[in-house]
Short mmCIF file of C-alpha atoms and ligand atoms in Angstrom, two decimals:
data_model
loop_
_atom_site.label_atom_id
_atom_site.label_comp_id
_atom_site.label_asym_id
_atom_site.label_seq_id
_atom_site.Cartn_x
_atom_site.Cartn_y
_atom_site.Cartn_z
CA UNK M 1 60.12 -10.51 52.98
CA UNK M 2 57.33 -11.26 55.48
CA UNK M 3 54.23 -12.59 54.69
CA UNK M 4 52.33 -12.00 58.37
CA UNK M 5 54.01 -9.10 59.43
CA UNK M 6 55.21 -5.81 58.01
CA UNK M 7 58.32 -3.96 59.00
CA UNK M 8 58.70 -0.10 58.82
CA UNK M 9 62.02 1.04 59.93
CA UNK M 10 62.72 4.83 60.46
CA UNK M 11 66.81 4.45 61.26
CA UNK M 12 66.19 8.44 60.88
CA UNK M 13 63.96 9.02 64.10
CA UNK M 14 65.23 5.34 65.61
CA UNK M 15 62.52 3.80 65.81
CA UNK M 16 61.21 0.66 64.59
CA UNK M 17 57.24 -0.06 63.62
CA UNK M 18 56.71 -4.41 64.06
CA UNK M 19 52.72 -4.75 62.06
CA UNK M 20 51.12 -7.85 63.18
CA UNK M 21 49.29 -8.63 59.14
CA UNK M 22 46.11 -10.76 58.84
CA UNK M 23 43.61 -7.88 58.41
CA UNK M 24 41.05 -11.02 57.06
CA UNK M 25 41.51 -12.56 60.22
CA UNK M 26 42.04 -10.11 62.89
CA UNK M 27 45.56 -10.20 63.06
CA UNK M 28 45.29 -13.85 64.41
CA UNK M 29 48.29 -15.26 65.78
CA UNK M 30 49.00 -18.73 63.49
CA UNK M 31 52.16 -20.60 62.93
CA UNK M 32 53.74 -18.13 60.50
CA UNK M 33 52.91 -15.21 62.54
CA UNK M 34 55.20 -16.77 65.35
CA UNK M 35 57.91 -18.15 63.10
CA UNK M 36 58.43 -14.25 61.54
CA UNK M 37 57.86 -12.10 64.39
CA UNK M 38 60.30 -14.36 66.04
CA UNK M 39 62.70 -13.33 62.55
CA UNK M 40 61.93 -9.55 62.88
CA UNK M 41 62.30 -9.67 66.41
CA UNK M 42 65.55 -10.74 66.05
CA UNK M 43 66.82 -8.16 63.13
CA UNK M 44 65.42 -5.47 65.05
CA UNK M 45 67.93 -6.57 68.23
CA UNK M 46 71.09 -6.56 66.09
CA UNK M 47 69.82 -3.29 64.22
CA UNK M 48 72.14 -0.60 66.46
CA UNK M 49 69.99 2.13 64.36
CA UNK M 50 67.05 1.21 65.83
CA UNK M 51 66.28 2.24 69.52
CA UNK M 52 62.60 1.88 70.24
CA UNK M 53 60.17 -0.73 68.45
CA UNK M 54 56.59 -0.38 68.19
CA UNK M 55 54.58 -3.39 67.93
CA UNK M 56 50.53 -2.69 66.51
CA UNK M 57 47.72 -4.65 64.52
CA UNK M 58 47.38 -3.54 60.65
CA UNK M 59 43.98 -1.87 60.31
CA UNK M 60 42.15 -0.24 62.87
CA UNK M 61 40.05 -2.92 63.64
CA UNK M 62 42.56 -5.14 65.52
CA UNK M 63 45.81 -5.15 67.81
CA UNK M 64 45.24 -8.97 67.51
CA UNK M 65 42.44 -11.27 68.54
CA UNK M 66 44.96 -14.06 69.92
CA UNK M 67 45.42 -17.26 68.42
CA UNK M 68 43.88 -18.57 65.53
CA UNK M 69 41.52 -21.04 67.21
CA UNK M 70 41.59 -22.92 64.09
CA UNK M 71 44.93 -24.51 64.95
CA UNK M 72 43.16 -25.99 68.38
CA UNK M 73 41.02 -28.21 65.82
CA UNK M 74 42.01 -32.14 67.39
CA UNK M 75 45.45 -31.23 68.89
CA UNK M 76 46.71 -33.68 71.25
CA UNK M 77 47.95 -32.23 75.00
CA UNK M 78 51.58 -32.92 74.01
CA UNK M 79 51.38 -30.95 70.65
CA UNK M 80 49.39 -28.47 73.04
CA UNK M 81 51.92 -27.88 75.48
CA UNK M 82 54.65 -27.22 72.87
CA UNK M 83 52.48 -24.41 71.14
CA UNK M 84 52.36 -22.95 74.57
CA UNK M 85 56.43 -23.21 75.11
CA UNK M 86 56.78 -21.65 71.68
CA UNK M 87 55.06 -18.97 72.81
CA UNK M 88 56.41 -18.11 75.39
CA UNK M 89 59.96 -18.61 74.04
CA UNK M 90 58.56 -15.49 71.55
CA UNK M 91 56.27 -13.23 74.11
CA UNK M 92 59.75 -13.54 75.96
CA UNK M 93 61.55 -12.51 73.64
CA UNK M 94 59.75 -9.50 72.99
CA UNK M 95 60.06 -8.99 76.65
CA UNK M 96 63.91 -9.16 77.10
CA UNK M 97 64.70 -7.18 73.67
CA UNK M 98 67.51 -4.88 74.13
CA UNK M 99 65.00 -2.19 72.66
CA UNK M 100 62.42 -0.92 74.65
CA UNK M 101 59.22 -2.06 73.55
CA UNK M 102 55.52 -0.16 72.79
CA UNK M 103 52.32 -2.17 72.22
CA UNK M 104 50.21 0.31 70.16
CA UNK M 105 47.13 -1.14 70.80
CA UNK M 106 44.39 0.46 68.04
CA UNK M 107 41.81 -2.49 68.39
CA UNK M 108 40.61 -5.83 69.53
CA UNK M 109 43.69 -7.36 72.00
CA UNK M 110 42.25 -10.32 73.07
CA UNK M 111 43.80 -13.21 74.37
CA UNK M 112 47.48 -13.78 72.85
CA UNK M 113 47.13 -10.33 71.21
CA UNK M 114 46.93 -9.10 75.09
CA UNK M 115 49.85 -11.23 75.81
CA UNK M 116 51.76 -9.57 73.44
CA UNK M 117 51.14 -6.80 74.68
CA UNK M 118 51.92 -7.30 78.23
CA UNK M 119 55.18 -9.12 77.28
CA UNK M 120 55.44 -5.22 76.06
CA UNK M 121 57.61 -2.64 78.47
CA UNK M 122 54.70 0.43 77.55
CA UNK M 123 50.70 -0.23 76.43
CA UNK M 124 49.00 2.71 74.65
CA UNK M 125 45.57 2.02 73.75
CA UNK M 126 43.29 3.74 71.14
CA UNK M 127 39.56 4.65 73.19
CA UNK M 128 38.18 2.35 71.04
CA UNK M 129 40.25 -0.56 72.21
CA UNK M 130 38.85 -3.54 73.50
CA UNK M 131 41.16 -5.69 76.07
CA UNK M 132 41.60 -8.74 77.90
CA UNK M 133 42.59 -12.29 78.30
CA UNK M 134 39.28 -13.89 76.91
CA UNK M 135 40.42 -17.66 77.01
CA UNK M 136 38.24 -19.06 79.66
CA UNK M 137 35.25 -17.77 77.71
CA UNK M 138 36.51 -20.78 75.84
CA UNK M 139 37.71 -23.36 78.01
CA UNK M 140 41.14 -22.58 77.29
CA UNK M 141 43.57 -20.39 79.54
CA UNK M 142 46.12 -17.84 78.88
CA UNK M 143 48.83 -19.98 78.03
CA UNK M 144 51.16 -17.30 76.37
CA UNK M 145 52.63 -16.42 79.39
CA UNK M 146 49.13 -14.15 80.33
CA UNK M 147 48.38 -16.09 83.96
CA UNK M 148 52.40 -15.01 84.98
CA UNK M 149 52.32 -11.35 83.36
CA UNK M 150 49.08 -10.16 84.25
CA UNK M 151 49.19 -10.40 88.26
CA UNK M 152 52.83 -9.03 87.81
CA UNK M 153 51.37 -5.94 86.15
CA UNK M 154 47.90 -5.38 87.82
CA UNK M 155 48.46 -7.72 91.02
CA UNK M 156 46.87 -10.81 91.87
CA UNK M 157 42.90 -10.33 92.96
CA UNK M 158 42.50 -8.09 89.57
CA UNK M 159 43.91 -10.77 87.61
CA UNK M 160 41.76 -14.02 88.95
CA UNK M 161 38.88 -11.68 88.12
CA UNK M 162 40.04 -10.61 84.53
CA UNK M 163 41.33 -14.71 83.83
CA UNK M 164 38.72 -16.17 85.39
CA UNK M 165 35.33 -14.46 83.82
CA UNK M 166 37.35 -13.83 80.41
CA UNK M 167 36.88 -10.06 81.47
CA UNK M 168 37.10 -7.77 78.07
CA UNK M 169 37.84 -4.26 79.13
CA UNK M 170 37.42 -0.74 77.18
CA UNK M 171 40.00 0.87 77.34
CA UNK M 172 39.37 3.46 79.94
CA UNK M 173 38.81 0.41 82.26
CA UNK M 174 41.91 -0.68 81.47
CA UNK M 175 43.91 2.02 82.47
CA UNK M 176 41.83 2.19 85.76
CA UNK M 177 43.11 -1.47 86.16
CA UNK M 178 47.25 -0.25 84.99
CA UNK M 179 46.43 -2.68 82.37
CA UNK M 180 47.85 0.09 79.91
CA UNK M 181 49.76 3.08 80.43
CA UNK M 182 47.56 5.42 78.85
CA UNK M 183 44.48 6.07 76.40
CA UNK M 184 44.61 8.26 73.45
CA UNK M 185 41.60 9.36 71.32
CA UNK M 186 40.95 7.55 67.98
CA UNK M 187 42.03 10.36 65.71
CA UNK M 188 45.17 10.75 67.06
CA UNK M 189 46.34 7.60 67.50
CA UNK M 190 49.12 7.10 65.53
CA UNK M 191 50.54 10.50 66.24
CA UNK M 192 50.34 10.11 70.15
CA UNK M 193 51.97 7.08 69.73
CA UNK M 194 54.64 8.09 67.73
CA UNK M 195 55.53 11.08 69.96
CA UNK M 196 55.54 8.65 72.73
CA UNK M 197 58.05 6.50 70.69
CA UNK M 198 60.34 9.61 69.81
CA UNK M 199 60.12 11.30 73.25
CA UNK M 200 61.83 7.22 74.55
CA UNK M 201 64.27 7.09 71.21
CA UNK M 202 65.65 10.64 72.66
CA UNK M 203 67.15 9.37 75.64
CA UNK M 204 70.27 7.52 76.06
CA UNK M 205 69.24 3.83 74.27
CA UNK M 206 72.07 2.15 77.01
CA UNK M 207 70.60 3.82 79.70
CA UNK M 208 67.41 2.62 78.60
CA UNK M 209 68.73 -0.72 78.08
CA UNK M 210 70.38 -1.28 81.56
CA UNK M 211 67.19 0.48 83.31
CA UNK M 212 64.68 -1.99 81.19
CA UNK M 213 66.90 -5.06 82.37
CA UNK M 214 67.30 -3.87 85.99
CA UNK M 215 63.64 -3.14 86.86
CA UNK M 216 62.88 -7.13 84.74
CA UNK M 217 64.94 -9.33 86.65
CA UNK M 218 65.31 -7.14 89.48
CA UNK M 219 61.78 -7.81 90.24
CA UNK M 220 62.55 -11.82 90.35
CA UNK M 221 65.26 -12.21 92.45
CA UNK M 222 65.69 -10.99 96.49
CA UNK M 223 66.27 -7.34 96.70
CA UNK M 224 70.13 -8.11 97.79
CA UNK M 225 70.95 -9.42 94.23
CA UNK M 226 68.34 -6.45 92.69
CA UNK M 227 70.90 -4.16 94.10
CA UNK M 228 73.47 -5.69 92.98
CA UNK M 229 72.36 -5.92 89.43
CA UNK M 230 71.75 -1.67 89.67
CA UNK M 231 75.32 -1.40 90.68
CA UNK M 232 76.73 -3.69 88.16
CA UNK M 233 74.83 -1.46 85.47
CA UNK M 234 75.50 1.33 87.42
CA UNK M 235 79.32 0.83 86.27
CA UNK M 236 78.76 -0.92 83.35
CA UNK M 237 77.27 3.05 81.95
CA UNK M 238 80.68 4.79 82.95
CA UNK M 239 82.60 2.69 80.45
CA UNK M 240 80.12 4.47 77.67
CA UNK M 241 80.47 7.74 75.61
CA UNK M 242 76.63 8.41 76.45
CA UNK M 243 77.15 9.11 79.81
CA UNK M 244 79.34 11.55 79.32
CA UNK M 245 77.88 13.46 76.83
CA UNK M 246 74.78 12.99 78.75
CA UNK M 247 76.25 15.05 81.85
CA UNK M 248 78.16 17.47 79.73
CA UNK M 249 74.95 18.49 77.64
CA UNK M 250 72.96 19.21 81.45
CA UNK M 251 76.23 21.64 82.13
CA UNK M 252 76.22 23.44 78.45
CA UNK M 253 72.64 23.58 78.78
CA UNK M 254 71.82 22.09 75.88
CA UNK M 255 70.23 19.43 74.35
CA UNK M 256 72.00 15.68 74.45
CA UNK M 257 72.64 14.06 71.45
CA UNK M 258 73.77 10.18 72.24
CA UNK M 259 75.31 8.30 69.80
CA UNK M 260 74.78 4.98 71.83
CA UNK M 261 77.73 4.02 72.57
N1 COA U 1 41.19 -17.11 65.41
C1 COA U 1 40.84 -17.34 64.13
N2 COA U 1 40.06 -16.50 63.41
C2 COA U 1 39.64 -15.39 64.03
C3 COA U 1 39.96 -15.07 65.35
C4 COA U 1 40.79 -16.00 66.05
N3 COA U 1 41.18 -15.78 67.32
N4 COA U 1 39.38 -13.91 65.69
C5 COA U 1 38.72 -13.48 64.60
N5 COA U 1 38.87 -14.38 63.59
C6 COA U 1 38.33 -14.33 62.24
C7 COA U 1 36.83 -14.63 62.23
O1 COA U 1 36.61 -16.04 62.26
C8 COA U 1 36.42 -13.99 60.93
O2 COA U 1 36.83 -14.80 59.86
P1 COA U 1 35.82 -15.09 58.63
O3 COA U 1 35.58 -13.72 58.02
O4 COA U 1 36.59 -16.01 57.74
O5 COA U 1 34.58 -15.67 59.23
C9 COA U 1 37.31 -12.73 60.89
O6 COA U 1 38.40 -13.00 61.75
C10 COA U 1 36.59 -11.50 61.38
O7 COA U 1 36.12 -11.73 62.71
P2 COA U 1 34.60 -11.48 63.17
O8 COA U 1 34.35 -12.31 64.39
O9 COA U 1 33.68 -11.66 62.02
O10 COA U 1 34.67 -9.93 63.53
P3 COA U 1 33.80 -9.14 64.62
O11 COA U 1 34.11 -7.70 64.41
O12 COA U 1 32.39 -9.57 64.58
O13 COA U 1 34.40 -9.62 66.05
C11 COA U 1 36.16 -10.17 67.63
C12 COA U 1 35.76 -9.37 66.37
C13 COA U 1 37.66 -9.98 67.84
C14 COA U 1 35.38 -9.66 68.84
C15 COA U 1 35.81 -11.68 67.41
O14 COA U 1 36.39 -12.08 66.17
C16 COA U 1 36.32 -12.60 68.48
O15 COA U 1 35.74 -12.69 69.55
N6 COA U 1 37.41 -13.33 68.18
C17 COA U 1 37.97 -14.32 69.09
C18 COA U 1 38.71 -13.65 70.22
C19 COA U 1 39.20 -14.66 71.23
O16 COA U 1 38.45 -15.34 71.89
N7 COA U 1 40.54 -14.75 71.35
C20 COA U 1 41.17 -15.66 72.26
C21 COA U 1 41.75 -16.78 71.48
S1 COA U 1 42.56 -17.94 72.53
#
């Protein structure tokens, strides 16, 4: 049992929901909330019935406002830096799960809730989201990985401007930006996420897999070894029974159904 986050599991649709739980405080990222997300994180990875994991705020007020500034109360810089190495040990995490990942974003993700997120492979944000890496505002800086991630994802002159004035942005400026992939009305929130999240659990989940680790450390090495790493996967998927069955259900005309191995 969890005390900071709740996990729903739907092995029948394969997918996964990971609820970030401190309605009181905004879904504030403390001590606990790292030390079980890190726990989940890791059941969901050995969980073969699982292919896609959702990550959102409980309530509909908050993804997650970032850390609870109440643990910055008289830290010293070593105790500081090792917060910041524990978090990015878990945004990391998140980020090299074998699952792909969805940051359902249905409120406030500010901060280390927005580093979450972008440690996330897809952002979908309700039009009532509010998002960005606010630490400045505060004298602090993104420290959970936020000043690497965020020029990755929107390049590097939109980033200085969203670190350095602690820019929050609705949601429709955020997709301007590719901060997320896409904004869904309030309403339908849940739903549009969740067909999103079915639509990824229907395709092959090692194909998925291979293509997720490709395009991530493709992207930080010399195009030579890039290519390389495609190829490797490339035969890695023809020792599978996905492939296959994949292939066969194009020439029966009919619809795959992958068993993931
Ligand atoms: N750390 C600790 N507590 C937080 C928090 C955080 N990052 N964000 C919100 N809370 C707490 C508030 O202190 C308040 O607690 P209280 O009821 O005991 O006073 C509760 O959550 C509700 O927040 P409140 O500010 O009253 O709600 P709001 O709707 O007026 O504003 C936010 C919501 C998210 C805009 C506002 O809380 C905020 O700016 N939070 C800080 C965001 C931030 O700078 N994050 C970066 C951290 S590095």
């Amino acid at each position: 049992m969890y005390k900071t986050i709740l996990l729903k599991k739907e092995p029948e649709h394969k997918i996964a929901w990971l609820v970030l739980n401190r309605p009181d405080k905004m879904n504030a990222i403390n001590s606990q909330l790292m030390d079980e997300m890190y726990r989940v994180l890791q059941e969901i990875e050995d969980d073969k019935e699982i292919w896609v994991l959702i990550v959102r705020g409980t309530g509909e007020k908050a993804f997650s406002a970032g850390a609870d500034l109440t643990w910055f109360e008289g830290i010293t810089p070593t105790h500081a830096r090792d917060l910041a190495s524990k978090g990015h040990t878990l945004f990391t995490q998140i980020e090299k799960l074998r699952q792909p990942v969805i940051a359902a974003i249905n409120g406030y993700a500010l901060g280390g809730g927005c580093e979450i997120a972008l440690a996330c492979d897809f952002r979908i944000a309700a039009e009532r989201a509010k998002i960005g890496l606010t630490e400045v505002n505060l004298s602090l800086l993104p420290a959970g990985g936020g000043t690497q991630r965020l020029p990755r994802i929107i390049g590097i002159a939109k980033a200085k401007e969203a670190i350095m004035f602690g820019r929050r942005y609705t949601a429709k400026e955020a997709l301007e930006l590719g901060l997320v992939h896409k904004v869904v009305p309030d309403g339908s929130f849940e739903e549009e996420v969740r067909s999103f999240a079915l639509k990824l659990a229907s395709q092959s989940p090692i194909a998925v897999k291979l293509a997720k680790q490709c395009i991530n450390q493709g992207t930080q090495v010399p195009l030579d070894v890039g290519l390389e790493l495609e190829a490797q996967a490339f035969g890695t998927l023809f020792s599978t029974k996905d492939i296959f069955e994949g292939i066969a259900a194009f020439l029966q005309k009919r619809k795959p159904k992958y068993s993931g191995e």
